[in-house]
Backbone as JSON, one array per atom type, in Angstrom:
{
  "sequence": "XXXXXXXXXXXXXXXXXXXXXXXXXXXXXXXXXXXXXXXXXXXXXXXXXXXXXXXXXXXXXXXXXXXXXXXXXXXXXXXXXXXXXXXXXXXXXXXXXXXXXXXXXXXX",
  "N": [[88.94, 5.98, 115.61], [88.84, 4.44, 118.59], [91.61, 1.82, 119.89], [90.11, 0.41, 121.84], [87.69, -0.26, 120.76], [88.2, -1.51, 118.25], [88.78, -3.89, 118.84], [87.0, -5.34, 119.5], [85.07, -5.41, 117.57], [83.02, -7.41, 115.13], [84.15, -8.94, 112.74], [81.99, -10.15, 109.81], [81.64, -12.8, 107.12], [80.03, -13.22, 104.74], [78.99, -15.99, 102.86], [79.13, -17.1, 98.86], [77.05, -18.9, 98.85], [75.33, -18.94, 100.76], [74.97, -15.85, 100.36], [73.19, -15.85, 98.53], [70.52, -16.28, 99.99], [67.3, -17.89, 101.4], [64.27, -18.47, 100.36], [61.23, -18.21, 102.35], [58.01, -18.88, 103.1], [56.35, -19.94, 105.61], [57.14, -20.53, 109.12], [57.62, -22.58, 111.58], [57.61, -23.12, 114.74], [59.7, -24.3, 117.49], [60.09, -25.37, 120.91], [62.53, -26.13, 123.22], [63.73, -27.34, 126.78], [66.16, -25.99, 126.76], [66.62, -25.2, 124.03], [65.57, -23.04, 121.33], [63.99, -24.07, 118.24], [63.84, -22.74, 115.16], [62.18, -23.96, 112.0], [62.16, -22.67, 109.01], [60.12, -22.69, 105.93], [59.55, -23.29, 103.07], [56.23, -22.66, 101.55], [54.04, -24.33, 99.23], [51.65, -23.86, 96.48], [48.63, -26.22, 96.79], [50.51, -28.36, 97.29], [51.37, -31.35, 98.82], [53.47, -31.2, 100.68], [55.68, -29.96, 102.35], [58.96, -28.75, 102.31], [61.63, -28.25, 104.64], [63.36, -25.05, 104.26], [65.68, -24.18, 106.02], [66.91, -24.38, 108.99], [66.65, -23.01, 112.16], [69.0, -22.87, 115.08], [68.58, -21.72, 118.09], [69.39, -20.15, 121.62], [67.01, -19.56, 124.41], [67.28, -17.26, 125.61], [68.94, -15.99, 123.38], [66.77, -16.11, 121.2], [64.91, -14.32, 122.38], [66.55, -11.69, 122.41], [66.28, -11.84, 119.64], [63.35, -11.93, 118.87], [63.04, -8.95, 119.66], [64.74, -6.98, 118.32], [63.62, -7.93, 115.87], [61.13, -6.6, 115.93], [61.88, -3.88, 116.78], [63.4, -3.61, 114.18], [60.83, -3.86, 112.08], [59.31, -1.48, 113.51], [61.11, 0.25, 112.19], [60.89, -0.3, 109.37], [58.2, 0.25, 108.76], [57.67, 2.88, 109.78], [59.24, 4.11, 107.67], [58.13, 2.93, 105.02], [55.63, 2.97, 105.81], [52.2, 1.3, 107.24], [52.69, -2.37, 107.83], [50.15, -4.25, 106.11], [47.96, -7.78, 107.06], [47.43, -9.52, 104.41], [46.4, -11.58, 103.58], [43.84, -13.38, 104.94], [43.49, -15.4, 108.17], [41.92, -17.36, 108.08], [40.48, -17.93, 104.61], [38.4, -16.17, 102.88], [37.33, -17.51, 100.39], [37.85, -20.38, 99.05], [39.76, -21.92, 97.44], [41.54, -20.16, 98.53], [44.97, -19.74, 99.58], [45.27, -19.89, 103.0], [47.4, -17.39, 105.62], [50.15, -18.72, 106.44], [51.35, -17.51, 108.82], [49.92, -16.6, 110.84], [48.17, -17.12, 113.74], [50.46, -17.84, 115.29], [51.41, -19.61, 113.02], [50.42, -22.21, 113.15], [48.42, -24.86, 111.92]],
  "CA": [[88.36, 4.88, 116.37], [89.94, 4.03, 119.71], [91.78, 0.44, 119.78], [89.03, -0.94, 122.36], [86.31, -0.65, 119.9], [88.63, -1.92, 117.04], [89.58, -5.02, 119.22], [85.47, -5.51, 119.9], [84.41, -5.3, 116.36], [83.19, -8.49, 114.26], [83.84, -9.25, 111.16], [81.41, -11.35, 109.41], [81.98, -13.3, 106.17], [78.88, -14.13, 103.75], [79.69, -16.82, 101.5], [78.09, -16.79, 97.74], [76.14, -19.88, 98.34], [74.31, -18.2, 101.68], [74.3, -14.74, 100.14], [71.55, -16.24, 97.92], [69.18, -16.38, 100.98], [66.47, -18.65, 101.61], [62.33, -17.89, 100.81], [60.01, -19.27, 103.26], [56.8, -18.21, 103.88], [55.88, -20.56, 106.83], [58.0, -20.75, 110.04], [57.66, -23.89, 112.7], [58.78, -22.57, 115.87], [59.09, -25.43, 119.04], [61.51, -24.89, 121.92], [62.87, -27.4, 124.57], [64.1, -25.98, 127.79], [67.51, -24.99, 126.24], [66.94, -24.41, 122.7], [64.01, -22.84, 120.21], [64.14, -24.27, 117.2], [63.11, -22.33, 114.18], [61.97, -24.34, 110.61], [61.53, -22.1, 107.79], [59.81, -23.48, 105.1], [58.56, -22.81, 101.6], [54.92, -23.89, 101.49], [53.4, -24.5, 97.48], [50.03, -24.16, 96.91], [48.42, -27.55, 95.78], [51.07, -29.45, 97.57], [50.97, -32.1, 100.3], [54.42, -31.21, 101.19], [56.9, -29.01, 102.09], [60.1, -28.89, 102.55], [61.99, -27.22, 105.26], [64.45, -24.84, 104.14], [66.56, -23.69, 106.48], [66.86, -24.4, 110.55], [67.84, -22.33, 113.37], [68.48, -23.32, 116.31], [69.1, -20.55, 119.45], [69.42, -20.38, 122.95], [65.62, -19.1, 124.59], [67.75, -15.89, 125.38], [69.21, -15.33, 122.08], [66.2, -15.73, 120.66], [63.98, -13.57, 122.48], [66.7, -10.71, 121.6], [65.82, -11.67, 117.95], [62.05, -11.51, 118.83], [63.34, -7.71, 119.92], [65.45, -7.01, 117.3], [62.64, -8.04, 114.68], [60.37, -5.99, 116.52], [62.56, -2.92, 116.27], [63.29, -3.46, 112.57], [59.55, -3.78, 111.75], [59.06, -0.76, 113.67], [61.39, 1.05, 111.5], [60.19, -0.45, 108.64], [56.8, 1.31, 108.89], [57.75, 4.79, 110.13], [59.65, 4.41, 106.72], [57.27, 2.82, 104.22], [53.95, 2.62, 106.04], [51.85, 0.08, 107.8], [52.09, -3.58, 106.61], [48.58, -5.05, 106.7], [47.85, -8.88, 106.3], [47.0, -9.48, 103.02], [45.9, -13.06, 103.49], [43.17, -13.81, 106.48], [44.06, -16.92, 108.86], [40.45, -17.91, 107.56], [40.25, -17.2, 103.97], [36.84, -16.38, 102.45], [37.15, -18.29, 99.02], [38.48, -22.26, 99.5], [40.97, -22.02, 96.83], [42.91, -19.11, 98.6], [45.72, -19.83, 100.66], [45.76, -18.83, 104.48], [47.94, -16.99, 105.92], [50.59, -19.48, 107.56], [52.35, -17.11, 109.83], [48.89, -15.93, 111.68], [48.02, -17.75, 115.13], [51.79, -18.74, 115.07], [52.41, -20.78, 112.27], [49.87, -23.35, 113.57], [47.22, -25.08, 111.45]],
  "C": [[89.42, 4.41, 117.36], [90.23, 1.97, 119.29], [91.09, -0.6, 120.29], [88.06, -1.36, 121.41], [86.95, -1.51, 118.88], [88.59, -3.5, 117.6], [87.93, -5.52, 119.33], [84.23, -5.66, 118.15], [84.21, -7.04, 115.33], [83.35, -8.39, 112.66], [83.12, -10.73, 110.59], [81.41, -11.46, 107.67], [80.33, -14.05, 105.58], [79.01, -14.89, 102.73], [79.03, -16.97, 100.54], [76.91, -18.0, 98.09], [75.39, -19.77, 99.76], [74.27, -16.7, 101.58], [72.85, -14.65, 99.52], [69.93, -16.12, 98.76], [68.35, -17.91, 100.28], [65.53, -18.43, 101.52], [61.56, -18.95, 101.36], [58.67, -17.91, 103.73], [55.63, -19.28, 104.69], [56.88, -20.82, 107.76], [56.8, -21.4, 110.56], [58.09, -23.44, 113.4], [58.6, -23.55, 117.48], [60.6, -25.14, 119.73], [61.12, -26.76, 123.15], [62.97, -26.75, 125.79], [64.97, -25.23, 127.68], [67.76, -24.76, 124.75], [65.38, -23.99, 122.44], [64.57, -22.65, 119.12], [63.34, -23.64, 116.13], [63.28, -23.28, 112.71], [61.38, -23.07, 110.09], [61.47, -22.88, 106.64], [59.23, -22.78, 103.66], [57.72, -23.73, 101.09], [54.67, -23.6, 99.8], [51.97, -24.94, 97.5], [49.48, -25.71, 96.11], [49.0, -28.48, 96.19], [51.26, -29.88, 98.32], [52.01, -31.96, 100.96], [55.23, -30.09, 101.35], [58.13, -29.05, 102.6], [60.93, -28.18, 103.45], [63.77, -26.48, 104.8], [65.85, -24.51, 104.65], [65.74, -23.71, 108.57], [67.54, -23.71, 111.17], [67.66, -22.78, 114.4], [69.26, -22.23, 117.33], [68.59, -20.77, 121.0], [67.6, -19.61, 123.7], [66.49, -17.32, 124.58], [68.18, -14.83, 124.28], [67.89, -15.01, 120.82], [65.1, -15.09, 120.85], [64.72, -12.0, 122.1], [66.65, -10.8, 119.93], [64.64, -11.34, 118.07], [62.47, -9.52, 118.74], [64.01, -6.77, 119.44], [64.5, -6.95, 116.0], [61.85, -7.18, 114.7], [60.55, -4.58, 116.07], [62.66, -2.5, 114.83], [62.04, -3.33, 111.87], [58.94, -2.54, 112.0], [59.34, 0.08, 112.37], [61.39, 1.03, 109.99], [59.0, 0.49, 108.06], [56.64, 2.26, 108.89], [58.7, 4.75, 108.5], [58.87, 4.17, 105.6], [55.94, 2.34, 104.35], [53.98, 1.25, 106.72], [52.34, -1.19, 107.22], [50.97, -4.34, 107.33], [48.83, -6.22, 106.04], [47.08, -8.57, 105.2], [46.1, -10.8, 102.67], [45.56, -13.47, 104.62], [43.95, -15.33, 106.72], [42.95, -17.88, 108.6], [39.92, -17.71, 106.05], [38.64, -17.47, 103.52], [36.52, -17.13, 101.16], [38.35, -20.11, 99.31], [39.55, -22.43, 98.71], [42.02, -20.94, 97.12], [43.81, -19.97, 100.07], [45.82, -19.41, 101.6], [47.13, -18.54, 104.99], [49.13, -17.69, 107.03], [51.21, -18.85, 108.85], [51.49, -16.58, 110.86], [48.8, -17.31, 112.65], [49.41, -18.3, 115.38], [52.21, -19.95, 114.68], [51.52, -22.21, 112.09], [48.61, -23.31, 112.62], [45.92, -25.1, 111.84]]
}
């Protein structure tokens, strides 16, 4: 490895108490003119509340290369273990199922 690349290389540090991750299965996504703020949240069925777990906040640029980035990975997702189909309409057909929060973007 030449010394430019070495000098160009990050090192990133995961600390035990954000290796754990975060589960959300509802993102909030609202932008200003210089940021877009992402809430992830973990919704509970039954409950009037939820809590947001974890915020990002990125520049519109940074986070359209995440849109592009996600995009990519999803691709290669698929060509590796198949489609993923929703599993949960944005309309469900029985009243006690949960819809799908991440369909029409996120929005009730």
């Amino acid at each position: 490895m030449d010394n430019n690349k070495k000098q160009n290389e990050l090192k990133i540090e995961v600390t035990p108490e954000v290796a754990s991750g975060n589960y959300a299965n509802l993102a909030v996504i609202s932008h200003t003119p210089n940021e877009v703020f992402m809430d992830f949240i973990a919704m509970v069925p039954n409950m009037q509340q939820a809590r947001v777990q974890s915020r990002i906040i990125m520049t519109p640029e940074n986070a359209k290369n995440l849109l592009f980035a996600l995009s990519d990975n999803i691709k290669k997702y698929e060509a590796t273990f198949g489609e993923i189909k929703h599993k949960t309409p944005n309309t469900p057909a029985n009243p006690n199922e949960i819809r799908n929060p991440f369909m029409n973007g996120g929005q009730a």
